[in-house]
JSON list of C-alpha atoms in Angstrom, two decimals:
[
{"chain": "V", "resi": 1, "resn": "UNK", "atom": "CA", "xyz": [130.78, -64.59, 21.67]},
{"chain": "V", "resi": 2, "resn": "UNK", "atom": "CA", "xyz": [127.26, -64.36, 23.09]},
{"chain": "V", "resi": 3, "resn": "UNK", "atom": "CA", "xyz": [128.68, -62.98, 26.32]},
{"chain": "V", "resi": 4, "resn": "UNK", "atom": "CA", "xyz": [130.43, -60.11, 24.49]},
{"chain": "V", "resi": 5, "resn": "UNK", "atom": "CA", "xyz": [127.21, -59.29, 22.62]},
{"chain": "V", "resi": 6, "resn": "UNK", "atom": "CA", "xyz": [125.26, -59.36, 25.91]},
{"chain": "V", "resi": 7, "resn": "UNK", "atom": "CA", "xyz": [127.78, -57.00, 27.57]},
{"chain": "V", "resi": 8, "resn": "UNK", "atom": "CA", "xyz": [127.63, -54.68, 24.56]},
{"chain": "V", "resi": 9, "resn": "UNK", "atom": "CA", "xyz": [123.81, -54.58, 24.57]},
{"chain": "V", "resi": 10, "resn": "UNK", "atom": "CA", "xyz": [123.76, -53.98, 28.35]},
{"chain": "V", "resi": 11, "resn": "UNK", "atom": "CA", "xyz": [126.22, -51.08, 28.00]},
{"chain": "V", "resi": 12, "resn": "UNK", "atom": "CA", "xyz": [124.23, -49.60, 25.12]},
{"chain": "V", "resi": 13, "resn": "UNK", "atom": "CA", "xyz": [120.99, -49.73, 27.15]},
{"chain": "V", "resi": 14, "resn": "UNK", "atom": "CA", "xyz": [122.73, -48.16, 30.15]},
{"chain": "V", "resi": 15, "resn": "UNK", "atom": "CA", "xyz": [124.02, -45.34, 27.91]},
{"chain": "V", "resi": 16, "resn": "UNK", "atom": "CA", "xyz": [120.53, -44.69, 26.50]},
{"chain": "V", "resi": 17, "resn": "UNK", "atom": "CA", "xyz": [118.97, -44.66, 29.99]},
{"chain": "V", "resi": 18, "resn": "UNK", "atom": "CA", "xyz": [121.67, -42.27, 31.28]},
{"chain": "V", "resi": 19, "resn": "UNK", "atom": "CA", "xyz": [121.29, -39.87, 28.34]},
{"chain": "V", "resi": 20, "resn": "UNK", "atom": "CA", "xyz": [117.51, -39.67, 28.79]},
{"chain": "V", "resi": 21, "resn": "UNK", "atom": "CA", "xyz": [117.76, -38.84, 32.48]},
{"chain": "V", "resi": 22, "resn": "UNK", "atom": "CA", "xyz": [116.31, -35.58, 33.84]},
{"chain": "V", "resi": 23, "resn": "UNK", "atom": "CA", "xyz": [118.19, -32.77, 32.21]},
{"chain": "V", "resi": 24, "resn": "UNK", "atom": "CA", "xyz": [115.71, -29.94, 32.52]},
{"chain": "V", "resi": 25, "resn": "UNK", "atom": "CA", "xyz": [117.09, -26.50, 33.26]},
{"chain": "V", "resi": 26, "resn": "UNK", "atom": "CA", "xyz": [115.34, -26.64, 36.63]},
{"chain": "V", "resi": 27, "resn": "UNK", "atom": "CA", "xyz": [117.60, -29.54, 37.68]},
{"chain": "V", "resi": 28, "resn": "UNK", "atom": "CA", "xyz": [120.84, -27.77, 36.81]},
{"chain": "V", "resi": 29, "resn": "UNK", "atom": "CA", "xyz": [121.25, -26.25, 40.27]},
{"chain": "V", "resi": 30, "resn": "UNK", "atom": "CA", "xyz": [121.71, -27.82, 43.70]},
{"chain": "V", "resi": 31, "resn": "UNK", "atom": "CA", "xyz": [118.98, -25.81, 45.42]},
{"chain": "V", "resi": 32, "resn": "UNK", "atom": "CA", "xyz": [115.45, -27.02, 46.20]},
{"chain": "V", "resi": 33, "resn": "UNK", "atom": "CA", "xyz": [114.05, -23.90, 44.50]},
{"chain": "V", "resi": 34, "resn": "UNK", "atom": "CA", "xyz": [114.16, -22.48, 41.00]},
{"chain": "V", "resi": 35, "resn": "UNK", "atom": "CA", "xyz": [114.13, -18.81, 40.10]},
{"chain": "V", "resi": 36, "resn": "UNK", "atom": "CA", "xyz": [112.35, -17.05, 37.26]},
{"chain": "V", "resi": 37, "resn": "UNK", "atom": "CA", "xyz": [112.55, -13.47, 35.99]},
{"chain": "V", "resi": 38, "resn": "UNK", "atom": "CA", "xyz": [109.50, -11.55, 34.81]},
{"chain": "V", "resi": 39, "resn": "UNK", "atom": "CA", "xyz": [110.09, -8.31, 32.91]},
{"chain": "V", "resi": 40, "resn": "UNK", "atom": "CA", "xyz": [107.18, -6.04, 33.66]},
{"chain": "V", "resi": 41, "resn": "UNK", "atom": "CA", "xyz": [108.27, -2.72, 32.11]},
{"chain": "V", "resi": 42, "resn": "UNK", "atom": "CA", "xyz": [111.19, -1.86, 29.84]},
{"chain": "V", "resi": 43, "resn": "UNK", "atom": "CA", "xyz": [111.83, 0.16, 26.70]},
{"chain": "V", "resi": 44, "resn": "UNK", "atom": "CA", "xyz": [113.19, -2.02, 23.88]},
{"chain": "V", "resi": 45, "resn": "UNK", "atom": "CA", "xyz": [114.07, 0.97, 21.65]},
{"chain": "V", "resi": 46, "resn": "UNK", "atom": "CA", "xyz": [117.47, 2.48, 22.50]},
{"chain": "V", "resi": 47, "resn": "UNK", "atom": "CA", "xyz": [118.82, 5.61, 20.81]},
{"chain": "V", "resi": 48, "resn": "UNK", "atom": "CA", "xyz": [122.53, 5.22, 21.57]},
{"chain": "V", "resi": 49, "resn": "UNK", "atom": "CA", "xyz": [123.19, 8.86, 20.61]},
{"chain": "V", "resi": 50, "resn": "UNK", "atom": "CA", "xyz": [120.72, 10.25, 23.17]},
{"chain": "V", "resi": 51, "resn": "UNK", "atom": "CA", "xyz": [120.93, 7.71, 25.99]},
{"chain": "V", "resi": 52, "resn": "UNK", "atom": "CA", "xyz": [122.45, 9.54, 29.00]},
{"chain": "V", "resi": 53, "resn": "UNK", "atom": "CA", "xyz": [122.93, 6.50, 31.22]},
{"chain": "V", "resi": 54, "resn": "UNK", "atom": "CA", "xyz": [123.17, 2.69, 31.41]},
{"chain": "V", "resi": 55, "resn": "UNK", "atom": "CA", "xyz": [120.42, 0.52, 29.94]},
{"chain": "V", "resi": 56, "resn": "UNK", "atom": "CA", "xyz": [118.04, -0.34, 32.77]},
{"chain": "V", "resi": 57, "resn": "UNK", "atom": "CA", "xyz": [114.91, -2.42, 33.18]},
{"chain": "V", "resi": 58, "resn": "UNK", "atom": "CA", "xyz": [112.21, -0.23, 34.69]},
{"chain": "V", "resi": 59, "resn": "UNK", "atom": "CA", "xyz": [110.44, -3.04, 36.56]},
{"chain": "V", "resi": 60, "resn": "UNK", "atom": "CA", "xyz": [111.19, -6.74, 36.95]},
{"chain": "V", "resi": 61, "resn": "UNK", "atom": "CA", "xyz": [110.35, -9.46, 39.43]},
{"chain": "V", "resi": 62, "resn": "UNK", "atom": "CA", "xyz": [112.52, -12.41, 40.44]},
{"chain": "V", "resi": 63, "resn": "UNK", "atom": "CA", "xyz": [110.39, -15.22, 41.86]},
{"chain": "V", "resi": 64, "resn": "UNK", "atom": "CA", "xyz": [111.38, -18.31, 43.86]},
{"chain": "V", "resi": 65, "resn": "UNK", "atom": "CA", "xyz": [109.38, -21.51, 43.57]},
{"chain": "V", "resi": 66, "resn": "UNK", "atom": "CA", "xyz": [110.03, -25.00, 44.95]},
{"chain": "V", "resi": 67, "resn": "UNK", "atom": "CA", "xyz": [111.20, -27.59, 42.42]},
{"chain": "V", "resi": 68, "resn": "UNK", "atom": "CA", "xyz": [108.85, -30.03, 44.13]},
{"chain": "V", "resi": 69, "resn": "UNK", "atom": "CA", "xyz": [105.50, -28.24, 44.56]},
{"chain": "V", "resi": 70, "resn": "UNK", "atom": "CA", "xyz": [104.54, -30.58, 47.41]},
{"chain": "V", "resi": 71, "resn": "UNK", "atom": "CA", "xyz": [107.76, -29.96, 49.36]},
{"chain": "V", "resi": 72, "resn": "UNK", "atom": "CA", "xyz": [107.92, -27.60, 52.29]},
{"chain": "V", "resi": 73, "resn": "UNK", "atom": "CA", "xyz": [110.66, -25.00, 51.91]},
{"chain": "V", "resi": 74, "resn": "UNK", "atom": "CA", "xyz": [112.00, -22.77, 54.64]},
{"chain": "V", "resi": 75, "resn": "UNK", "atom": "CA", "xyz": [114.37, -19.88, 55.13]},
{"chain": "V", "resi": 76, "resn": "UNK", "atom": "CA", "xyz": [117.35, -22.13, 54.35]},
{"chain": "V", "resi": 77, "resn": "UNK", "atom": "CA", "xyz": [116.17, -21.91, 50.71]},
{"chain": "V", "resi": 78, "resn": "UNK", "atom": "CA", "xyz": [116.19, -18.09, 50.68]},
{"chain": "V", "resi": 79, "resn": "UNK", "atom": "CA", "xyz": [118.51, -16.95, 47.89]},
{"chain": "V", "resi": 80, "resn": "UNK", "atom": "CA", "xyz": [121.26, -14.35, 47.77]},
{"chain": "V", "resi": 81, "resn": "UNK", "atom": "CA", "xyz": [121.92, -13.55, 44.12]},
{"chain": "V", "resi": 82, "resn": "UNK", "atom": "CA", "xyz": [125.29, -11.99, 43.44]},
{"chain": "V", "resi": 83, "resn": "UNK", "atom": "CA", "xyz": [126.40, -12.23, 39.79]},
{"chain": "V", "resi": 84, "resn": "UNK", "atom": "CA", "xyz": [124.46, -10.99, 36.75]},
{"chain": "V", "resi": 85, "resn": "UNK", "atom": "CA", "xyz": [125.64, -12.21, 33.35]},
{"chain": "V", "resi": 86, "resn": "UNK", "atom": "CA", "xyz": [124.46, -10.62, 30.09]},
{"chain": "V", "resi": 87, "resn": "UNK", "atom": "CA", "xyz": [125.24, -12.45, 26.83]},
{"chain": "V", "resi": 88, "resn": "UNK", "atom": "CA", "xyz": [124.22, -10.35, 23.80]},
{"chain": "V", "resi": 89, "resn": "UNK", "atom": "CA", "xyz": [123.39, -12.05, 20.51]},
{"chain": "V", "resi": 90, "resn": "UNK", "atom": "CA", "xyz": [122.15, -10.71, 17.18]},
{"chain": "V", "resi": 91, "resn": "UNK", "atom": "CA", "xyz": [118.57, -11.21, 16.03]},
{"chain": "V", "resi": 92, "resn": "UNK", "atom": "CA", "xyz": [118.78, -9.23, 12.76]},
{"chain": "V", "resi": 93, "resn": "UNK", "atom": "CA", "xyz": [121.01, -11.51, 10.70]},
{"chain": "V", "resi": 94, "resn": "UNK", "atom": "CA", "xyz": [124.29, -9.90, 11.75]},
{"chain": "V", "resi": 95, "resn": "UNK", "atom": "CA", "xyz": [126.98, -12.02, 13.37]},
{"chain": "V", "resi": 96, "resn": "UNK", "atom": "CA", "xyz": [128.98, -9.57, 15.51]},
{"chain": "V", "resi": 97, "resn": "UNK", "atom": "CA", "xyz": [127.30, -8.97, 18.87]},
{"chain": "V", "resi": 98, "resn": "UNK", "atom": "CA", "xyz": [128.06, -6.58, 21.71]},
{"chain": "V", "resi": 99, "resn": "UNK", "atom": "CA", "xyz": [130.49, -7.79, 24.41]},
{"chain": "V", "resi": 100, "resn": "UNK", "atom": "CA", "xyz": [129.34, -10.04, 27.25]},
{"chain": "V", "resi": 101, "resn": "UNK", "atom": "CA", "xyz": [128.99, -8.17, 30.53]},
{"chain": "V", "resi": 102, "resn": "UNK", "atom": "CA", "xyz": [129.19, -9.45, 34.10]},
{"chain": "V", "resi": 103, "resn": "UNK", "atom": "CA", "xyz": [127.92, -7.39, 36.98]},
{"chain": "V", "resi": 104, "resn": "UNK", "atom": "CA", "xyz": [128.28, -8.17, 40.70]},
{"chain": "V", "resi": 105, "resn": "UNK", "atom": "CA", "xyz": [125.43, -6.88, 42.85]},
{"chain": "V", "resi": 106, "resn": "UNK", "atom": "CA", "xyz": [123.32, -8.37, 45.65]},
{"chain": "V", "resi": 107, "resn": "UNK", "atom": "CA", "xyz": [119.62, -9.24, 45.42]},
{"chain": "V", "resi": 108, "resn": "UNK", "atom": "CA", "xyz": [117.76, -11.19, 48.12]},
{"chain": "V", "resi": 109, "resn": "UNK", "atom": "CA", "xyz": [114.88, -13.49, 47.10]},
{"chain": "V", "resi": 110, "resn": "UNK", "atom": "CA", "xyz": [112.93, -15.21, 49.91]},
{"chain": "V", "resi": 111, "resn": "UNK", "atom": "CA", "xyz": [112.05, -18.91, 49.46]},
{"chain": "V", "resi": 112, "resn": "UNK", "atom": "CA", "xyz": [108.65, -19.18, 47.82]},
{"chain": "V", "resi": 113, "resn": "UNK", "atom": "CA", "xyz": [108.52, -15.38, 47.45]},
{"chain": "V", "resi": 114, "resn": "UNK", "atom": "CA", "xyz": [109.76, -12.70, 45.10]},
{"chain": "V", "resi": 115, "resn": "UNK", "atom": "CA", "xyz": [111.83, -9.54, 44.84]},
{"chain": "V", "resi": 116, "resn": "UNK", "atom": "CA", "xyz": [110.63, -6.54, 42.86]},
{"chain": "V", "resi": 117, "resn": "UNK", "atom": "CA", "xyz": [113.39, -4.53, 41.23]},
{"chain": "V", "resi": 118, "resn": "UNK", "atom": "CA", "xyz": [113.04, -1.05, 39.76]},
{"chain": "V", "resi": 119, "resn": "UNK", "atom": "CA", "xyz": [115.41, 0.68, 37.33]},
{"chain": "V", "resi": 120, "resn": "UNK", "atom": "CA", "xyz": [117.95, -2.14, 37.51]},
{"chain": "V", "resi": 121, "resn": "UNK", "atom": "CA", "xyz": [120.98, -1.71, 35.32]},
{"chain": "V", "resi": 122, "resn": "UNK", "atom": "CA", "xyz": [121.43, -4.49, 32.76]},
{"chain": "V", "resi": 123, "resn": "UNK", "atom": "CA", "xyz": [124.07, -3.02, 30.43]},
{"chain": "V", "resi": 124, "resn": "UNK", "atom": "CA", "xyz": [126.61, -0.21, 30.87]},
{"chain": "V", "resi": 125, "resn": "UNK", "atom": "CA", "xyz": [126.63, 2.96, 28.78]},
{"chain": "V", "resi": 126, "resn": "UNK", "atom": "CA", "xyz": [130.33, 2.61, 27.90]},
{"chain": "V", "resi": 127, "resn": "UNK", "atom": "CA", "xyz": [129.74, -0.68, 26.02]},
{"chain": "V", "resi": 128, "resn": "UNK", "atom": "CA", "xyz": [127.25, 1.03, 23.70]},
{"chain": "V", "resi": 129, "resn": "UNK", "atom": "CA", "xyz": [130.22, 2.68, 21.97]},
{"chain": "V", "resi": 130, "resn": "UNK", "atom": "CA", "xyz": [131.82, -0.72, 21.19]},
{"chain": "V", "resi": 131, "resn": "UNK", "atom": "CA", "xyz": [131.47, -2.65, 17.92]},
{"chain": "V", "resi": 132, "resn": "UNK", "atom": "CA", "xyz": [128.89, -3.43, 16.53]},
{"chain": "V", "resi": 133, "resn": "UNK", "atom": "CA", "xyz": [126.81, -0.57, 18.01]},
{"chain": "V", "resi": 134, "resn": "UNK", "atom": "CA", "xyz": [129.61, 1.92, 17.31]},
{"chain": "V", "resi": 135, "resn": "UNK", "atom": "CA", "xyz": [128.89, 1.46, 13.59]},
{"chain": "V", "resi": 136, "resn": "UNK", "atom": "CA", "xyz": [125.59, 3.30, 14.13]},
{"chain": "V", "resi": 137, "resn": "UNK", "atom": "CA", "xyz": [127.32, 6.50, 15.28]},
{"chain": "V", "resi": 138, "resn": "UNK", "atom": "CA", "xyz": [127.47, 9.30, 12.65]},
{"chain": "V", "resi": 139, "resn": "UNK", "atom": "CA", "xyz": [131.28, 9.43, 12.76]},
{"chain": "V", "resi": 140, "resn": "UNK", "atom": "CA", "xyz": [131.36, 5.73, 11.79]},
{"chain": "V", "resi": 141, "resn": "UNK", "atom": "CA", "xyz": [128.92, 5.95, 8.88]},
{"chain": "V", "resi": 142, "resn": "UNK", "atom": "CA", "xyz": [125.63, 5.45, 10.72]},
{"chain": "V", "resi": 143, "resn": "UNK", "atom": "CA", "xyz": [124.90, 1.91, 9.51]},
{"chain": "V", "resi": 144, "resn": "UNK", "atom": "CA", "xyz": [125.83, -1.68, 10.27]},
{"chain": "V", "resi": 145, "resn": "UNK", "atom": "CA", "xyz": [128.18, -3.01, 7.55]},
{"chain": "V", "resi": 146, "resn": "UNK", "atom": "CA", "xyz": [126.97, -6.59, 8.12]},
{"chain": "V", "resi": 147, "resn": "UNK", "atom": "CA", "xyz": [123.28, -5.90, 7.42]},
{"chain": "V", "resi": 148, "resn": "UNK", "atom": "CA", "xyz": [123.35, -2.48, 5.74]},
{"chain": "V", "resi": 149, "resn": "UNK", "atom": "CA", "xyz": [120.70, -1.27, 8.21]},
{"chain": "V", "resi": 150, "resn": "UNK", "atom": "CA", "xyz": [120.74, 1.91, 10.30]},
{"chain": "V", "resi": 151, "resn": "UNK", "atom": "CA", "xyz": [119.64, -0.12, 13.33]},
{"chain": "V", "resi": 152, "resn": "UNK", "atom": "CA", "xyz": [120.90, -3.24, 15.10]},
{"chain": "V", "resi": 153, "resn": "UNK", "atom": "CA", "xyz": [118.59, -5.73, 16.80]},
{"chain": "V", "resi": 154, "resn": "UNK", "atom": "CA", "xyz": [120.09, -7.74, 19.63]},
{"chain": "V", "resi": 155, "resn": "UNK", "atom": "CA", "xyz": [118.76, -9.79, 22.49]},
{"chain": "V", "resi": 156, "resn": "UNK", "atom": "CA", "xyz": [120.49, -9.89, 25.84]},
{"chain": "V", "resi": 157, "resn": "UNK", "atom": "CA", "xyz": [120.37, -13.28, 27.53]},
{"chain": "V", "resi": 158, "resn": "UNK", "atom": "CA", "xyz": [120.18, -12.54, 31.26]},
{"chain": "V", "resi": 159, "resn": "UNK", "atom": "CA", "xyz": [121.04, -15.13, 33.90]},
{"chain": "V", "resi": 160, "resn": "UNK", "atom": "CA", "xyz": [121.70, -14.38, 37.55]},
{"chain": "V", "resi": 161, "resn": "UNK", "atom": "CA", "xyz": [123.75, -16.63, 39.85]},
{"chain": "V", "resi": 162, "resn": "UNK", "atom": "CA", "xyz": [123.89, -16.98, 43.62]},
{"chain": "V", "resi": 163, "resn": "UNK", "atom": "CA", "xyz": [123.46, -19.29, 46.61]},
{"chain": "V", "resi": 164, "resn": "UNK", "atom": "CA", "xyz": [120.78, -20.30, 49.03]},
{"chain": "V", "resi": 165, "resn": "UNK", "atom": "CA", "xyz": [121.27, -19.48, 52.71]},
{"chain": "V", "resi": 166, "resn": "UNK", "atom": "CA", "xyz": [122.18, -23.17, 53.16]},
{"chain": "V", "resi": 167, "resn": "UNK", "atom": "CA", "xyz": [125.04, -22.76, 50.64]},
{"chain": "V", "resi": 168, "resn": "UNK", "atom": "CA", "xyz": [123.55, -24.49, 47.57]},
{"chain": "V", "resi": 169, "resn": "UNK", "atom": "CA", "xyz": [124.27, -23.03, 44.13]},
{"chain": "V", "resi": 170, "resn": "UNK", "atom": "CA", "xyz": [121.32, -21.59, 42.25]},
{"chain": "V", "resi": 171, "resn": "UNK", "atom": "CA", "xyz": [120.70, -19.50, 39.15]},
{"chain": "V", "resi": 172, "resn": "UNK", "atom": "CA", "xyz": [117.71, -18.00, 37.43]},
{"chain": "V", "resi": 173, "resn": "UNK", "atom": "CA", "xyz": [116.20, -19.58, 34.36]},
{"chain": "V", "resi": 174, "resn": "UNK", "atom": "CA", "xyz": [117.86, -17.57, 31.54]},
{"chain": "V", "resi": 175, "resn": "UNK", "atom": "CA", "xyz": [115.65, -15.07, 29.70]},
{"chain": "V", "resi": 176, "resn": "UNK", "atom": "CA", "xyz": [116.17, -13.05, 26.52]},
{"chain": "V", "resi": 177, "resn": "UNK", "atom": "CA", "xyz": [115.52, -9.32, 26.45]},
{"chain": "V", "resi": 178, "resn": "UNK", "atom": "CA", "xyz": [115.12, -7.89, 22.95]},
{"chain": "V", "resi": 179, "resn": "UNK", "atom": "CA", "xyz": [116.46, -4.45, 22.02]},
{"chain": "V", "resi": 180, "resn": "UNK", "atom": "CA", "xyz": [116.47, -2.29, 18.89]},
{"chain": "V", "resi": 181, "resn": "UNK", "atom": "CA", "xyz": [119.51, 0.02, 18.80]},
{"chain": "V", "resi": 182, "resn": "UNK", "atom": "CA", "xyz": [119.70, 3.08, 16.56]},
{"chain": "V", "resi": 183, "resn": "UNK", "atom": "CA", "xyz": [121.03, 6.65, 16.42]},
{"chain": "V", "resi": 184, "resn": "UNK", "atom": "CA", "xyz": [118.49, 9.31, 15.41]},
{"chain": "V", "resi": 185, "resn": "UNK", "atom": "CA", "xyz": [120.86, 12.27, 15.77]},
{"chain": "V", "resi": 186, "resn": "UNK", "atom": "CA", "xyz": [122.73, 11.47, 12.55]}
]
């Protein structure tokens, strides 16, 4: 009986130790570097009735840093990013969010360096006419039926995926980009 209790306690301790192991977002990729995104300039207010093009971020920087600050990293840790994923979610109390959008485009980030991007597209114009933003159009009443407001606040969670030159998977730390959508030409 004591042996069964000892086995049970040992298994329980092993489970606790395993569950407390390093699970930071920086450890979720195979690469020796982690990538961060810094939004420098963007307009959070979007008039969907006047916007002539895709939503773009005017200026952003993607930076590469070693996971171990004391480690030496070389060109094998340079990163080729290839897939951008935008996951919209509501921040105004509504529950219906715009559709998720995936975009394939190449961005090179040197190990320990950064890439500066200007006017980078983060959401296509055609999805601005989908529910829930379509509710804001004059022909659909001009207000969100979930909140009763004439604007919709959403954040876009942006995460970009790719590989190092050595073939290790890597992704940026996800960030949220807040937007206020409205239609003034009602």
